mmCIF file of C-alpha atoms in Angstrom:
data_model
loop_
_atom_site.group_PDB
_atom_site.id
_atom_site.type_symbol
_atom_site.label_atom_id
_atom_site.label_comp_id
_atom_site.label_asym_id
_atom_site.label_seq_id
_atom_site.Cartn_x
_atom_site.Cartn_y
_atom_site.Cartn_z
ATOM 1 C CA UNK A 1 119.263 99.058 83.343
ATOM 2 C CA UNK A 2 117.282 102.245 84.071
ATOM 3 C CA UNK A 3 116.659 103.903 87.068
ATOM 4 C CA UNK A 4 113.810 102.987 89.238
ATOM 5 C CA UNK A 5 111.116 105.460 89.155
ATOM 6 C CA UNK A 6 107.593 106.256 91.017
ATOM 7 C CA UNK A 7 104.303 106.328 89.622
ATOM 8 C CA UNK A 8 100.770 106.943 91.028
ATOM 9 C CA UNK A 9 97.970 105.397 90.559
ATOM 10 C CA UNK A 10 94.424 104.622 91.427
ATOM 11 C CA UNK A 11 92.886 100.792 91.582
ATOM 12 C CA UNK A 12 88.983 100.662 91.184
ATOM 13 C CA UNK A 13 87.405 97.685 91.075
ATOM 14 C CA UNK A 14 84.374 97.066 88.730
ATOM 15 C CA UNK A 15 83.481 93.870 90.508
ATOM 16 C CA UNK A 16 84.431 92.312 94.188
ATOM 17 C CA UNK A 17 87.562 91.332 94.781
ATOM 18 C CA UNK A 18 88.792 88.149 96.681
ATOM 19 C CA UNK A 19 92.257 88.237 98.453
ATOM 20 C CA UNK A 20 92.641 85.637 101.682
ATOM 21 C CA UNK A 21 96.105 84.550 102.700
ATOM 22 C CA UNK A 22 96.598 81.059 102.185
ATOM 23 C CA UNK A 23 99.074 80.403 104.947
ATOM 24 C CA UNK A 24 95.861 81.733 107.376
ATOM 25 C CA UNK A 25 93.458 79.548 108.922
ATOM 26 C CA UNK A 26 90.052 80.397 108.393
ATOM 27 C CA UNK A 27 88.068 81.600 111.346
ATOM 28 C CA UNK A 28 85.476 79.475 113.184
ATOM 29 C CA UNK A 29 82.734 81.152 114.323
ATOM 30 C CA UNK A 30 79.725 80.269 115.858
ATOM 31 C CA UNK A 31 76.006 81.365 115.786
ATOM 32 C CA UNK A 32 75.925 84.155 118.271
ATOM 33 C CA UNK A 33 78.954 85.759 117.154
ATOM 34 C CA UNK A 34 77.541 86.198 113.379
ATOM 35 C CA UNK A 35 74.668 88.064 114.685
ATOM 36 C CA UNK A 36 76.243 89.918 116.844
ATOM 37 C CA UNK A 37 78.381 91.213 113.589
ATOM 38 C CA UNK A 38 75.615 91.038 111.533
ATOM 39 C CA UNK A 39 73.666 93.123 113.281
ATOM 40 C CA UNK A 40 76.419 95.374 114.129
ATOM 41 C CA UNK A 41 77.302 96.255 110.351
ATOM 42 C CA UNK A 42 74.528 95.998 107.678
ATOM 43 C CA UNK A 43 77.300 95.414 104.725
ATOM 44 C CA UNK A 44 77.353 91.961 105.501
ATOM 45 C CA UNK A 45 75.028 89.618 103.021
ATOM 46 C CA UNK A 46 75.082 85.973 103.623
ATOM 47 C CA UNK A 47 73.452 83.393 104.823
ATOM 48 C CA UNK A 48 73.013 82.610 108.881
ATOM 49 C CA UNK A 49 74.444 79.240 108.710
ATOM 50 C CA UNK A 50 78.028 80.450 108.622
ATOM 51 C CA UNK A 51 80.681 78.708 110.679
ATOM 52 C CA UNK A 52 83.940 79.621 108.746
ATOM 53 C CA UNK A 53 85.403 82.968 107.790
ATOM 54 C CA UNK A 54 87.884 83.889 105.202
ATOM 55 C CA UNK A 55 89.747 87.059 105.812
ATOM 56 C CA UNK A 56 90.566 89.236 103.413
ATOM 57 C CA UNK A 57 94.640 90.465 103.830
ATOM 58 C CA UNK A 58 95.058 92.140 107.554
ATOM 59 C CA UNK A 59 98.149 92.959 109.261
ATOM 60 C CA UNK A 60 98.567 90.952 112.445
ATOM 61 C CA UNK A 61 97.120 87.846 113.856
ATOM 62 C CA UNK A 62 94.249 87.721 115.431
ATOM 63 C CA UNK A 63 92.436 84.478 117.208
ATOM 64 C CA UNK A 64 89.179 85.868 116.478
ATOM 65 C CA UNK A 65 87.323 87.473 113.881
ATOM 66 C CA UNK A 66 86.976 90.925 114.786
ATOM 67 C CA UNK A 67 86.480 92.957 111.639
ATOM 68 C CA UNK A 68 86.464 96.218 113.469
ATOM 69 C CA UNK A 69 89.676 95.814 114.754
ATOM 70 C CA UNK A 70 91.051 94.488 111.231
ATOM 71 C CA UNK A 71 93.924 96.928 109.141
ATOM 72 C CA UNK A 72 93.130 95.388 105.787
ATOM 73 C CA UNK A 73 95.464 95.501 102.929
ATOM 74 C CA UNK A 74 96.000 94.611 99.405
ATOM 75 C CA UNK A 75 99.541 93.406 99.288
ATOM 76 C CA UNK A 76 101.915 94.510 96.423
ATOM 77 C CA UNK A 77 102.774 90.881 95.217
ATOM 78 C CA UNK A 78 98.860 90.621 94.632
ATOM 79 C CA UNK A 79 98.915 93.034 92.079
ATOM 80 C CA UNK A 80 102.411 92.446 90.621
ATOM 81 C CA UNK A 81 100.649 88.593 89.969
ATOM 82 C CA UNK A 82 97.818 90.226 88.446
ATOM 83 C CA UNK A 83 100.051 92.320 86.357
ATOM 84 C CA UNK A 84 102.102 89.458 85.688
ATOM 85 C CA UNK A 85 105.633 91.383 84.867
ATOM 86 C CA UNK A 86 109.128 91.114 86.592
ATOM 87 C CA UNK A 87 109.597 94.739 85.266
ATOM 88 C CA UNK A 88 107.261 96.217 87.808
ATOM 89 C CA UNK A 89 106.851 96.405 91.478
ATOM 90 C CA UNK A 90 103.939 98.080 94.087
ATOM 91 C CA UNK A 91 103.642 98.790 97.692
ATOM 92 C CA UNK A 92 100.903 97.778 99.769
ATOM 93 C CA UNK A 93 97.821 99.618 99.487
ATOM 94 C CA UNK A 94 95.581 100.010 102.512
ATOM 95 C CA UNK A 95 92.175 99.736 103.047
ATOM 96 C CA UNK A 96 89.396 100.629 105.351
ATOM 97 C CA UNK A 97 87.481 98.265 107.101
ATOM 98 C CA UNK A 98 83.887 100.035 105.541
ATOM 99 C CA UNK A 99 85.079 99.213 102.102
ATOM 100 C CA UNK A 100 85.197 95.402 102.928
ATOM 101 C CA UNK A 101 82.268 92.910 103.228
ATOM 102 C CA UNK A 102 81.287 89.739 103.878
ATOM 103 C CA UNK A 103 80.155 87.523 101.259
ATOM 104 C CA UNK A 104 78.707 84.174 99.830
ATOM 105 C CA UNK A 105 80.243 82.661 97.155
ATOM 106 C CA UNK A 106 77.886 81.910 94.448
ATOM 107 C CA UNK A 107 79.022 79.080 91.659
ATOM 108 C CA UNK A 108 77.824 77.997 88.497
ATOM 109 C CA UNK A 109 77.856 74.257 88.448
ATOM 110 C CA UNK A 110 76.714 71.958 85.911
ATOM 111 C CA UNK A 111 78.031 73.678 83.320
ATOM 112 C CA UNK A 112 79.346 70.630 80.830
ATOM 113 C CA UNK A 113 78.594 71.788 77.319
ATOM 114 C CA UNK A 114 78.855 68.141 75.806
ATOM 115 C CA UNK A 115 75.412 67.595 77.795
ATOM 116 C CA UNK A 116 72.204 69.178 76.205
ATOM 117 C CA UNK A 117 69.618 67.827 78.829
ATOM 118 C CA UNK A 118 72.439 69.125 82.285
ATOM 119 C CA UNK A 119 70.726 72.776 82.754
ATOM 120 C CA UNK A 120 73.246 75.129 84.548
ATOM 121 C CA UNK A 121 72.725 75.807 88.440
ATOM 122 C CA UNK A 122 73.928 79.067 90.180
ATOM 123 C CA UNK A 123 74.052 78.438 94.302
ATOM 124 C CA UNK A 124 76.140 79.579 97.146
ATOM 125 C CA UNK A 125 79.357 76.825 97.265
ATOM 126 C CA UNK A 126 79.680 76.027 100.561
ATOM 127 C CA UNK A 127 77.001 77.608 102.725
ATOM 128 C CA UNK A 128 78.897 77.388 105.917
ATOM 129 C CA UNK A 129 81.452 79.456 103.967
ATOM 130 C CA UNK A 130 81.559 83.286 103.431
ATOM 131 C CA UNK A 131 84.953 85.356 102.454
ATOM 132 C CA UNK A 132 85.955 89.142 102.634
ATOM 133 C CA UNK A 133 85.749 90.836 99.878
ATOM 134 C CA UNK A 134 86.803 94.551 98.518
ATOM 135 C CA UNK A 135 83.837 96.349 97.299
ATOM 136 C CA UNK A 136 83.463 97.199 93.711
ATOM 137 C CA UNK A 137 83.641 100.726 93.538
ATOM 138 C CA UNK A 138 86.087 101.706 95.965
ATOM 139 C CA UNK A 139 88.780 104.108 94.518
ATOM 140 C CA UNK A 140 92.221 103.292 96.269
ATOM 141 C CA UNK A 141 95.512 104.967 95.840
ATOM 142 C CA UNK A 142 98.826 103.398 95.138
ATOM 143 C CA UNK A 143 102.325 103.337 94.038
ATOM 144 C CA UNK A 144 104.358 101.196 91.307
ATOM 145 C CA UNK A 145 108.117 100.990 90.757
ATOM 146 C CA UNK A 146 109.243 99.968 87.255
ATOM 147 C CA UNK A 147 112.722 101.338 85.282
ATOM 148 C CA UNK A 148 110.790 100.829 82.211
ATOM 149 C CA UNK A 149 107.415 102.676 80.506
ATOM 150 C CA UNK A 150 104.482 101.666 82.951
ATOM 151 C CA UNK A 151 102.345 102.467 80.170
ATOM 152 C CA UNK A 152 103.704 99.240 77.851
ATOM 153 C CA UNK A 153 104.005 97.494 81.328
ATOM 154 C CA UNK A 154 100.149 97.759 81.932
ATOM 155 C CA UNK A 155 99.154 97.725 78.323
ATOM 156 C CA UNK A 156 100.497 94.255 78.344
ATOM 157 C CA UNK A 157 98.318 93.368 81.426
ATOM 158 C CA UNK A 158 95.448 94.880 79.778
ATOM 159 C CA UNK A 159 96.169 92.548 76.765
ATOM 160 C CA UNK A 160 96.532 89.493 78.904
ATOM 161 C CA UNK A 161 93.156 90.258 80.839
ATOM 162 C CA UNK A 162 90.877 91.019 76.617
ATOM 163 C CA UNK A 163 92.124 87.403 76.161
ATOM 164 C CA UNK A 164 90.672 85.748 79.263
ATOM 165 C CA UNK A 165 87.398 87.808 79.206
ATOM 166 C CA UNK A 166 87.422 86.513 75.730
ATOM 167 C CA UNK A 167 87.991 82.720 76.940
ATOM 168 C CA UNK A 168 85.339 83.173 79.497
ATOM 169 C CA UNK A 169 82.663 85.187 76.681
ATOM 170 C CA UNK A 170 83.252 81.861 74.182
ATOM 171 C CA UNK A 171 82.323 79.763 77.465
ATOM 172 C CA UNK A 172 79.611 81.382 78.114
ATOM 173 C CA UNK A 173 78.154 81.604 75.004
ATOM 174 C CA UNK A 174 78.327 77.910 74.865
ATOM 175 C CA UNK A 175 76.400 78.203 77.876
ATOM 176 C CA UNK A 176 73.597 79.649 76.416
ATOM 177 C CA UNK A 177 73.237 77.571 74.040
ATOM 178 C CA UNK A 178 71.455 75.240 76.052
ATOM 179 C CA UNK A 179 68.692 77.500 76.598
ATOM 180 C CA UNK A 180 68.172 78.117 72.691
ATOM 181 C CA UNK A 181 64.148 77.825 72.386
ATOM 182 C CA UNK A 182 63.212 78.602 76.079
ATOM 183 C CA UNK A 183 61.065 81.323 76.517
ATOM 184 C CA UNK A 184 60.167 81.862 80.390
ATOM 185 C CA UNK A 185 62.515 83.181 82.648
ATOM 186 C CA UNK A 186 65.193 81.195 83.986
ATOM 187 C CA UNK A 187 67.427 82.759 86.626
ATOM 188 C CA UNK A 188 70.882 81.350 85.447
ATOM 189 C CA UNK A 189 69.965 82.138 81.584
ATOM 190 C CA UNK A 190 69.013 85.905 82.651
ATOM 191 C CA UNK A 191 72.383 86.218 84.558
ATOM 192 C CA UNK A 192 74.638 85.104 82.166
ATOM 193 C CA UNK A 193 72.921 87.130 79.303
ATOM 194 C CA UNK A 194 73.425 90.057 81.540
ATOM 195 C CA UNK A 195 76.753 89.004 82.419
ATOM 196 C CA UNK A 196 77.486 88.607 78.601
ATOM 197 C CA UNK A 197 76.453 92.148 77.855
ATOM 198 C CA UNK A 198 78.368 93.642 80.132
ATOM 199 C CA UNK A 199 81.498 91.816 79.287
ATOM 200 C CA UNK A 200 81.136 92.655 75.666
ATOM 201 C CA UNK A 201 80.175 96.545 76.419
ATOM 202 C CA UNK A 202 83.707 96.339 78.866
ATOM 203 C CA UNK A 203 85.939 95.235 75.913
ATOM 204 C CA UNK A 204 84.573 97.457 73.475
ATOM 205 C CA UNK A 205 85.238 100.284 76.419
ATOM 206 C CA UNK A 206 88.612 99.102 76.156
ATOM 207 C CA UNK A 207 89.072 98.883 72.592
ATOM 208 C CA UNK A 208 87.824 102.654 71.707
ATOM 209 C CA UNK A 209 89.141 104.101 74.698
ATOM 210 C CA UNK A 210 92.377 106.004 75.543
ATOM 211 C CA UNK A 211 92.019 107.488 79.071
ATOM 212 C CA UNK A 212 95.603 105.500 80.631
ATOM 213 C CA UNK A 213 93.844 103.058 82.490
ATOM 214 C CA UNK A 214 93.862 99.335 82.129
ATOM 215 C CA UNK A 215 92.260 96.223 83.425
ATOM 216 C CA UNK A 216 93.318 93.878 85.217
ATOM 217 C CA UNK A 217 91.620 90.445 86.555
ATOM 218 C CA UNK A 218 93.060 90.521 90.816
ATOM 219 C CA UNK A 219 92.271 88.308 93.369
ATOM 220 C CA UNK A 220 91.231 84.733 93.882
ATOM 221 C CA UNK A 221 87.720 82.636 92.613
ATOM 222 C CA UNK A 222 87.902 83.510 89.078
ATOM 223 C CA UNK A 223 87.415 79.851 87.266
ATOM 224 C CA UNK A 224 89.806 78.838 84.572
ATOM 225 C CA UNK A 225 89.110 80.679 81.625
ATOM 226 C CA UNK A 226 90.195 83.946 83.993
ATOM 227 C CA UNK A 227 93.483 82.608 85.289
ATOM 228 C CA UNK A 228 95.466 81.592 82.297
ATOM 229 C CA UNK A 229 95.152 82.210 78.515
ATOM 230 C CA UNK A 230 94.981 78.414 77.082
ATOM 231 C CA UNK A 231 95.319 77.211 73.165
ATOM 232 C CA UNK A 232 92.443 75.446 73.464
ATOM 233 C CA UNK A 233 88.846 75.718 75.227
ATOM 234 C CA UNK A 234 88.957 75.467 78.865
ATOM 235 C CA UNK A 235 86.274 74.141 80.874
ATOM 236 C CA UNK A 236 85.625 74.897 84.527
ATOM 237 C CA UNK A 237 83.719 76.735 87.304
ATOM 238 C CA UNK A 238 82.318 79.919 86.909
ATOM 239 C CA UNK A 239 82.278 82.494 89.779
ATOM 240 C CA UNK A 240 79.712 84.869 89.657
ATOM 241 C CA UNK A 241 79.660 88.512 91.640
ATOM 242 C CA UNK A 242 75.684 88.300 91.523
ATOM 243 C CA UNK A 243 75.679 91.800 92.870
ATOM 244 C CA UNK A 244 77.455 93.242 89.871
ATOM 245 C CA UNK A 245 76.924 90.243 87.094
ATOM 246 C CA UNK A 246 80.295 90.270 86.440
ATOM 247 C CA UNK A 247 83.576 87.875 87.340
ATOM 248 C CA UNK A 248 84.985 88.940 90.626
ATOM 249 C CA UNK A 249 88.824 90.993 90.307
ATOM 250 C CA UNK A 250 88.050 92.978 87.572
ATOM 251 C CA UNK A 251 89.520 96.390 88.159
ATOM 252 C CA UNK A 252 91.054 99.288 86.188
ATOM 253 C CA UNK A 253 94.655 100.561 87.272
ATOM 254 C CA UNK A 254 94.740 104.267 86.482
ATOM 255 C CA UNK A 255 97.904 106.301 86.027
ATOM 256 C CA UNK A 256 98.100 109.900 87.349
#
C-alpha cells in the first residue's frame, strides 16, 4: 500500500448545488418569519408561500431556521460519493453563510417521449418547499487524501460524470423532438435548447482541455440520467438550475 499523501484543491461549482442531511427534519416556518429573512438578505428567490425549509449541511442543531447563525459545510463523504472511489478521501470544506441561498426547485414534468401530443412543463415542485443551495461560482478550498495518483483518481470521476451528461444530452434531445415544427417561443423548448448548448460546449471543454481539473456531478436533485450510468435509456425527472440552464452539482475539482 502507499503512503497517504495531501493534496489541495479548489471546488467551483458551475451550477447550484443541493446538499441537505437526510437524518434532519426540515424546518417549519411560518409567514412572518420568511419576510423577516427575506427582507433581511436579498439572495433569497422564492416564492412567499413557503412553509418548509431544507438546510443545506450546518454544524449543530438548531430548532429554528436562523441562517445567520448557520456554519455551513460540505462534508467530505459528499464529495468522496461524487467521486465515487474507495482510493480517496476529503475533509470537510467550510462555507460562508453569503455563498448560500435559498431556492425553489424547478422540475420538468411531463416529459414521456412515447407521447407526441404531452408538451413538457417546467414549474416549481412543491411550492411550499424551498432548499439551500451553494452558489455557482463560489471558489472553495479543500483537501484530499489518496496513496494513489489523484490525477487517475479524478480522471475516472471526470469519465463517470461525460457519460451521464451524455445520458441526460440523448434525453433531452428526445425532448425536443416534440417541438420539431413549432415556431413561436415556448419557454420549456428555449430552456432546454439553451441547456443543450451549454452541455455540449462543457464536454467539448473537457475533451480539448488539459488544465488538471475535472468535473464532477455533487449534491442531491439531479434526475436519473445524472445519478447512475445505465445500459439502456433512462427516463425520469429533470431538475433544472433556471438561473444557470444547467443540472444542479456540476462543479470542477481543481488540483494545485
Amino acid at each position: 500500500m502507499n503512503d497517504t499523501k495531501k493534496y489541495k484543491f479548489t471546488l467551483n461549482p458551475l451550477s447550484t448545488i443541493i446538499l441537505s442531511p437526510r437524518e434532519q427534519s426540515c424546518f417549519l416556518c411560518n409567514n412572518k418569519e420568511m419576510k423577516k429573512i427575506k427582507g433581511e438578505d436579498g439572495r433569497f428567490s422564492y416564492t412567499d408561500s413557503i412553509k418548509f425549509v431544507y438546510p443545506f449541511y450546518q454544524y449543530g442543531m438548531y430548532e429554528e431556521y436562523e441562517p445567520s447563525n448557520a456554519q455551513y459545510y460540505i462534508p467530505g463523504s459528499s464529495i468522496k460519493g461524487a467521486v465515487g472511489s474507495s482510493l480517496i478521501s476529503f475533509d470537510d470544506i467550510r462555507v460562508d453563510g453569503q455563498n448560500i441561498s435559498l431556492r425553489n426547485l424547478y422540475k420538468l414534468q411531463n416529459i414521456r417521449t412515447d407521447s407526441a401530443e404531452e408538451k413538457p412543463k417546467l414549474g416549481i415542485f412543491f411550492p411550499k418547499v424551498a432548499i439551500e443551495t451553494l452558489d455557482s461560482g463560489t471558489e472553495l478550498n479543500g483537501e484530499l487524501f489518496t496513496g494513489e495518483n489523484p490525477v487517475a483518481v479524478l480522471q475516472d470521476a471526470q469519465q463517470r460524470s461525460t457519460d451521464k451528461l451524455k445520458q441526460l444530452l440523448k434525453q433531452i434531445n428526445a425532448i425536443l423532438l416534440k417541438y420539431e415544427g413549432e415556431s413561436r417561443e415556448i419557454k420549456e423548448k428555449d430552456i432546454l435548447c439553451l441547456m443543450k448548448s451549454k452541455l455540449e460546449t462543457l464536454l467539448r471543454e473537457i475533451s480539448s482541455t488539459d488544465q488538471n481539473r475535472y468535473l464532477i456531478i455533487l449534491g442531491g436533485y439531479k434526475g436519473l440520467n445524472l445519478s447512475g450510468v445505465f445500459p439502456h435509456e433512462a427516463a425520469g425527472a429533470i431538475y433544472i438550475d433556471t438561473e444557470n440552464k444547467l443540472p444542479h452539482g456540476l462543479a470542477w475539482i481543481r488540483l494545485e
